[in-house]
Amino acid sequence: MKLLNGINSNKKSCQQGISSLGNGDLISDEKLTALVVDSDIICQVLEKAILESQGIQAQVVGSGRDAIDLLASGVNFDLIIIAMVLPIMNGVETTRQIRAMGIRSKMLGVTACSYERERRAFLDAGVDEFIEKPLTPQKLASVLREIRNA
Amino acid sequence: MESTLHQQISAMKQSLLDEGFVDGHFVELELLEDGDNLHFTEEIITLFFTDSARLIVDVEKELNNDPIDYSKVDKILHQFKGSSSSVGANRVRLQGTKLRESCKDGDVEGWKAALKQLKKEHATLKEKLDTYFQLVKQLGSEKKTMWHPNEGQVDMLAKNQLMKMAITKDEKVEFGHKDMVKKGTGKEPGKVVTEEEAVKVVSDEESVQMVAK
């Protein structure tokens, strides 16, 4: 199944710096990068596909521990999308630890059920924004705009 | 000109939406199909049914325990909600929510009924989407390339093939360029062009501009 190898619609054009609008114009060589931290395979696949459809290079891990290890190894991401419910160490605690490492990437917290107390806890831990699943290109748009304008 | 099969697929999708089996997120999956993976929707839906069937089994197992660990059940159903909403499985998601609420209330008769209905909704959706994707596959195998000059309507498969080849060869491809179509295929614009002929056109030593769709 190709899904887990990555799905994209404009990946090649973005890699080669060719505008996906098809007018042949060159776009910036700089690709945005994103880390998806989610243990649910459906969400992993979908979020990666949505990110890649927006020309973003995405990597996926299934736990908070894996996310921390990856970031600690020196890999940087422009955007981290992190689920609230994760095995062993939840999204809130993972976010706290990521921020404590000094990582200033844009962080987007996602959850299937957005109760106010969960939202508050996630924001207090350090995510910049919080959305209810599923992630959609529309929900992602404003986040990407902020990153690109930064 | 839309084929009968195409109309059938559109009608079926609309019916699935109207009856609440799926919602807009299902349609958004299809918008992610392009280039390297034209079967993304079917593949993620297949993955969903495999994964969600497992979750339903896990929930039932937990609910048959004595005593029931409702926090475990809640965690499973939380995940279930996330994945079902992600693929637009609307009725399944709603029924999962009902089950979760019954469990939270400790309503044994309630969750028994909700679990039974969840399994039914899950099976019904699977059956409907299996039929849907069979039709989609059938359409895919019947497709030819239609080249419409200046209208930009090109069969997705051929368009993607051309884009791939164009990008690989660092060329640019124009859809609907009358002279190029006629030169490459010998056919007048508006006539059916096969994928093989489309590939041949790009292979020729000629560069034209990509037209945005």
Coordinates of C-alpha atoms in Angstrom, one line a residue:
Chain A
M1 CA 0.0 0.0 0.0
K2 CA 1.4 3.3 -1.1
L3 CA -0.2 5.3 1.7
L4 CA 2.5 4.8 4.3
N5 CA 5.2 5.7 1.7
G6 CA 3.7 9.1 1.4
I7 CA 0.9 10.7 -0.7
N8 CA 1.4 14.0 -2.4
S9 CA 0.0 15.8 -5.3
N10 CA 2.6 18.5 -5.8
K11 CA 5.7 17.0 -4.1
K12 CA 7.8 16.7 -7.2
S13 CA 7.0 20.1 -8.5
C14 CA 7.8 21.6 -5.2
Q15 CA 11.0 19.7 -4.9
Q16 CA 12.1 20.9 -8.3
G17 CA 11.0 24.4 -7.5
I18 CA 8.4 24.4 -10.2
S19 CA 5.1 26.2 -9.4
S20 CA 2.2 23.8 -8.9
L21 CA 0.1 26.4 -10.5
G22 CA 1.4 25.3 -13.8
N23 CA 2.6 28.6 -15.1
G24 CA 6.2 27.4 -15.1
D25 CA 7.3 30.0 -12.6
L26 CA 10.0 29.0 -10.1
I27 CA 9.0 29.1 -6.4
S28 CA 11.3 29.3 -3.4
D29 CA 13.5 26.3 -2.9
E30 CA 12.8 26.3 0.8
K31 CA 10.3 23.7 1.7
L32 CA 8.4 23.9 5.0
T33 CA 8.8 20.8 7.2
A34 CA 6.4 19.3 9.6
L35 CA 6.3 16.6 12.3
V36 CA 3.1 14.7 12.9
V37 CA 2.9 13.2 16.4
D38 CA -0.1 10.9 16.4
S39 CA -0.6 7.2 17.4
D40 CA -3.7 6.8 15.2
I41 CA -2.7 5.4 11.8
I42 CA -5.7 7.0 10.0
C43 CA -4.8 10.4 11.3
Q44 CA -1.1 9.8 10.6
V45 CA -1.8 9.0 6.9
L46 CA -4.4 11.8 6.4
E47 CA -2.4 14.5 8.1
K48 CA 0.7 13.6 6.2
A49 CA -1.2 13.6 2.9
I50 CA -2.8 17.0 3.7
L51 CA 0.6 18.5 4.6
E52 CA 2.2 17.1 1.4
S53 CA -0.6 18.4 -0.7
Q54 CA 0.4 21.8 0.5
G55 CA 4.0 21.2 -0.5
I56 CA 5.2 20.5 3.0
Q57 CA 7.7 17.8 3.8
A58 CA 6.2 15.7 6.6
Q59 CA 7.5 13.2 9.0
V60 CA 5.4 11.0 11.3
V61 CA 6.0 9.5 14.7
G62 CA 3.6 7.5 16.8
S63 CA 4.4 8.6 20.3
G64 CA 5.6 11.6 22.4
R65 CA 8.8 9.7 23.3
D66 CA 9.7 9.3 19.6
A67 CA 8.9 12.9 18.9
I68 CA 11.2 14.0 21.8
D69 CA 14.0 11.7 20.7
L70 CA 13.8 12.9 17.1
L71 CA 13.9 16.6 18.1
A72 CA 16.7 15.9 20.6
S73 CA 18.7 14.5 17.7
G74 CA 18.8 17.9 16.2
V75 CA 16.1 17.6 13.5
N76 CA 14.2 20.8 13.1
F77 CA 10.6 21.3 12.0
D78 CA 8.7 24.5 11.1
L79 CA 5.5 22.9 12.3
I80 CA 4.7 20.2 14.9
I81 CA 1.2 18.8 14.8
I82 CA 0.6 16.9 18.0
A83 CA -2.4 14.8 19.2
M84 CA -3.6 15.0 22.7
V85 CA -4.0 11.3 23.3
L86 CA -0.7 9.5 22.8
P87 CA 0.6 6.2 24.3
I88 CA 2.6 6.4 27.6
M89 CA 3.2 10.2 27.5
N90 CA 0.2 12.3 26.4
G91 CA 0.3 15.2 24.1
V92 CA 0.2 17.8 26.8
E93 CA 3.2 16.4 28.7
T94 CA 5.0 15.9 25.4
T95 CA 4.4 19.5 24.5
R96 CA 5.7 20.7 27.8
Q97 CA 8.9 18.7 27.3
I98 CA 9.4 20.0 23.8
R99 CA 9.0 23.6 24.9
A100 CA 11.4 22.9 27.8
M101 CA 14.0 21.8 25.2
G102 CA 13.8 25.3 23.8
I103 CA 12.1 24.4 20.6
R104 CA 10.2 27.3 19.2
S105 CA 8.5 25.6 16.2
K106 CA 4.9 26.4 15.6
M107 CA 2.9 23.7 17.5
L108 CA -0.7 22.8 16.6
G109 CA -2.5 20.6 19.1
V110 CA -5.2 18.3 17.8
T111 CA -7.8 16.1 19.5
A112 CA -10.9 14.2 18.6
C113 CA -12.9 15.8 21.5
S114 CA -12.3 19.4 22.4
Y115 CA -13.4 20.0 25.9
E116 CA -12.5 23.4 27.3
R117 CA -10.3 22.0 30.0
E118 CA -8.4 19.9 27.4
R119 CA -8.0 23.0 25.2
R120 CA -6.7 25.0 28.2
A121 CA -4.3 22.4 29.3
F122 CA -2.8 22.1 25.8
L123 CA -2.4 25.8 25.3
D124 CA -0.9 26.2 28.8
A125 CA 1.6 23.4 27.9
G126 CA 2.8 25.4 24.9
V127 CA 0.9 24.7 21.7
D128 CA 0.2 27.8 19.7
E129 CA -3.2 26.7 18.4
F130 CA -5.6 23.9 19.2
I131 CA -8.1 22.3 16.8
E132 CA -10.6 19.5 16.8
K133 CA -9.9 16.6 14.5
P134 CA -9.9 16.1 11.6
L135 CA -7.2 18.3 10.2
T136 CA -8.3 19.9 6.9
P137 CA -6.4 22.1 4.4
Q138 CA -8.7 25.0 5.5
K139 CA -7.8 24.6 9.2
L140 CA -4.1 24.3 8.2
A141 CA -4.1 27.4 5.9
S142 CA -3.9 30.1 8.6
V143 CA -1.2 28.3 10.4
L144 CA 0.9 27.9 7.3
R145 CA 0.3 31.6 6.4
E146 CA 1.7 32.6 9.8
I147 CA 4.8 30.3 9.4
R148 CA 5.5 31.6 5.8
N149 CA 5.1 35.2 6.8
A150 CA 7.4 34.8 9.8
Chain B
M1 CA -19.7 14.4 -22.1
E2 CA -20.3 12.6 -18.8
S3 CA -20.6 8.9 -19.1
T4 CA -23.4 6.9 -17.5
L5 CA -21.0 5.4 -15.1
H6 CA -19.7 8.7 -14.1
Q7 CA -23.3 9.9 -13.5
Q8 CA -23.9 6.8 -11.5
I9 CA -20.9 7.4 -9.3
S10 CA -21.9 11.0 -8.7
A11 CA -25.4 10.0 -7.8
M12 CA -24.2 7.4 -5.4
K13 CA -21.9 9.8 -3.7
Q14 CA -24.6 12.4 -3.4
S15 CA -26.9 9.7 -1.9
L16 CA -24.3 8.8 0.6
L17 CA -24.0 12.4 1.6
D18 CA -27.7 13.1 1.7
E19 CA -28.4 10.0 3.8
G20 CA -25.7 11.0 6.2
F21 CA -23.5 7.9 5.7
V22 CA -20.6 10.2 4.9
D23 CA -19.9 13.9 5.3
G24 CA -17.8 16.5 3.6
H25 CA -14.6 15.0 5.0
F26 CA -15.1 12.0 2.7
V27 CA -15.3 14.4 -0.3
E28 CA -12.1 16.1 0.9
L29 CA -10.3 12.8 0.8
E30 CA -11.0 12.6 -2.9
L31 CA -9.5 16.0 -3.4
L32 CA -6.2 14.7 -2.1
E33 CA -6.0 12.2 -5.0
D34 CA -3.6 13.1 -7.6
G35 CA -0.3 12.3 -9.3
D36 CA 1.3 9.4 -7.5
N37 CA -1.8 8.0 -5.7
L38 CA -5.0 8.1 -7.6
H39 CA -6.5 5.6 -5.1
F40 CA -5.9 7.4 -1.9
T41 CA -9.5 7.5 -0.9
E42 CA -10.1 3.8 -1.3
E43 CA -6.8 3.0 0.4
I44 CA -7.5 5.1 3.5
I45 CA -11.1 3.9 3.7
T46 CA -9.8 0.3 3.5
L47 CA -7.3 1.1 6.3
F48 CA -10.1 2.7 8.3
F49 CA -12.4 -0.3 8.1
T50 CA -9.6 -2.6 9.2
D51 CA -8.6 -0.4 12.0
S52 CA -12.1 0.5 13.2
A53 CA -13.1 -3.2 13.1
R54 CA -10.3 -3.9 15.5
L55 CA -11.3 -1.0 17.8
I56 CA -14.9 -2.3 17.9
V57 CA -13.6 -5.8 18.8
D58 CA -11.5 -4.2 21.6
V59 CA -14.4 -2.2 22.9
E60 CA -16.7 -5.3 23.0
K61 CA -13.9 -7.2 24.8
E62 CA -13.6 -4.5 27.4
L63 CA -17.3 -4.3 27.9
N64 CA -17.6 -8.0 28.4
N65 CA -15.1 -7.8 31.3
D66 CA -16.2 -7.9 34.9
P67 CA -15.7 -5.3 36.2
I68 CA -15.6 -3.0 33.2
D69 CA -12.8 -0.6 32.9
Y70 CA -14.7 2.3 31.5
S71 CA -11.6 4.5 31.2
K72 CA -10.1 2.0 28.7
V73 CA -13.4 1.9 26.8
D74 CA -13.4 5.7 26.7
K75 CA -9.8 5.8 25.3
I76 CA -10.7 3.4 22.5
L77 CA -13.8 5.3 21.6
H78 CA -11.9 8.5 21.6
Q79 CA -9.6 7.1 19.0
F80 CA -12.5 5.7 17.1
K81 CA -14.1 9.2 17.0
G82 CA -10.8 10.7 15.6
S83 CA -10.5 8.2 12.8
S84 CA -14.1 8.0 11.8
S85 CA -14.4 11.8 11.7
S86 CA -11.1 12.0 9.7
V87 CA -12.6 9.9 6.8
G88 CA -16.0 11.4 7.0
A89 CA -17.8 8.2 8.3
N90 CA -20.6 10.3 9.7
R91 CA -23.2 7.8 11.0
V92 CA -20.5 5.5 12.3
R93 CA -18.9 8.4 14.2
L94 CA -22.3 9.5 15.6
Q95 CA -23.1 6.0 16.8
G96 CA -19.6 5.7 18.3
T97 CA -20.4 8.9 20.3
K98 CA -23.7 7.5 21.5
L99 CA -21.9 4.4 22.7
R100 CA -19.3 6.5 24.5
E101 CA -22.0 8.5 26.2
S102 CA -23.9 5.4 27.4
C103 CA -20.6 4.0 28.8
K104 CA -19.9 7.3 30.6
D105 CA -23.4 7.1 32.1
G106 CA -22.9 3.5 33.1
D107 CA -26.0 2.7 31.2
V108 CA -25.6 -1.0 30.5
E109 CA -28.7 -1.5 28.4
G110 CA -27.9 1.7 26.6
W111 CA -24.4 0.7 25.6
K112 CA -25.5 -2.8 24.6
A113 CA -28.0 -1.3 22.2
A114 CA -25.5 1.3 21.0
L115 CA -22.8 -1.3 20.4
K116 CA -25.2 -3.4 18.3
Q117 CA -26.2 -0.4 16.2
L118 CA -22.6 0.7 15.8
K119 CA -21.7 -2.7 14.3
K120 CA -24.7 -2.4 12.0
E121 CA -23.7 1.1 10.8
H122 CA -20.1 0.0 10.3
A123 CA -21.2 -3.0 8.2
T124 CA -23.7 -1.0 6.2
L125 CA -21.2 1.7 5.4
K126 CA -18.6 -0.8 4.4
E127 CA -21.0 -2.5 2.0
K128 CA -22.0 0.8 0.4
L129 CA -18.4 2.0 0.0
D130 CA -17.3 -1.3 -1.4
T131 CA -19.9 -0.9 -4.1
Y132 CA -18.9 2.8 -4.6
F133 CA -15.2 1.9 -5.1
Q134 CA -16.1 -0.9 -7.5
L135 CA -17.8 1.6 -9.7
V136 CA -14.9 4.1 -9.4
K137 CA -12.5 1.3 -10.4
Q138 CA -14.6 0.5 -13.4
L139 CA -14.6 4.1 -14.4
G140 CA -10.9 4.2 -14.2
S141 CA -10.4 1.3 -16.4
E142 CA -12.8 2.7 -19.0
K143 CA -11.3 6.1 -19.1
K144 CA -9.8 7.6 -22.2
T145 CA -8.1 11.0 -22.5
M146 CA -10.2 13.7 -23.8
W147 CA -8.3 16.7 -25.1
H148 CA -10.3 19.9 -25.0
P149 CA -8.5 22.8 -26.4
N150 CA -8.7 25.9 -24.3
E151 CA -11.2 24.2 -22.0
G152 CA -8.6 22.5 -19.9
Q153 CA -10.6 19.4 -19.4
V154 CA -8.2 16.5 -19.6
D155 CA -8.5 13.1 -18.2
M156 CA -6.8 13.0 -14.9
L157 CA -4.7 10.0 -15.6
A158 CA -3.2 11.4 -18.8
K159 CA -2.8 14.8 -17.3
N160 CA -0.8 13.3 -14.4
Q161 CA 1.2 11.2 -16.8
L162 CA 2.1 14.3 -18.8
M163 CA 2.9 16.3 -15.7
K164 CA 5.2 13.5 -14.4
M165 CA 7.0 13.3 -17.7
A166 CA 7.2 17.0 -18.1
I167 CA 8.7 17.5 -14.7
T168 CA 11.0 14.6 -15.2
K169 CA 12.3 16.0 -18.5
D170 CA 12.2 19.6 -17.3
E171 CA 9.7 20.4 -20.0
K172 CA 6.5 22.2 -19.8
V173 CA 3.3 20.8 -21.2
E174 CA 0.3 22.6 -22.5
F175 CA -3.1 21.1 -22.5
G176 CA -5.3 22.1 -25.4
H177 CA -2.6 23.4 -27.6
K178 CA -4.2 22.6 -31.0
D179 CA -1.1 22.4 -33.1
M180 CA 0.8 20.3 -30.6
V181 CA -2.1 17.9 -30.2
K182 CA -2.5 17.6 -34.0
K183 CA 1.2 17.3 -34.6
G184 CA 1.7 14.7 -31.8
T185 CA -1.3 12.5 -32.5
G186 CA -2.6 13.4 -35.9
K187 CA -6.0 14.1 -34.3
E188 CA -8.1 17.2 -34.4
P189 CA -8.6 18.9 -31.1
G190 CA -11.6 17.6 -29.1
K191 CA -11.0 14.1 -30.3
V192 CA -10.3 11.3 -27.9
V193 CA -6.6 11.0 -27.2
T194 CA -5.3 7.9 -25.4
E195 CA -2.7 7.9 -22.6
E196 CA -0.1 6.4 -24.9
E197 CA -0.6 9.1 -27.4
A198 CA -0.3 11.7 -24.6
V199 CA 3.0 10.2 -23.6
K200 CA 4.2 10.3 -27.1
V201 CA 3.4 14.0 -27.4
V202 CA 5.5 14.8 -24.4
S203 CA 8.3 12.6 -25.6
D204 CA 8.6 14.7 -28.8
E205 CA 11.3 17.3 -28.8
E206 CA 9.0 20.2 -28.3
S207 CA 8.3 22.4 -25.3
V208 CA 5.0 24.2 -24.6
Q209 CA 3.6 25.9 -21.6
M210 CA 1.8 24.2 -18.8
V211 CA -1.7 25.6 -18.5
A212 CA -3.2 25.8 -15.1
K213 CA -6.4 23.9 -14.6

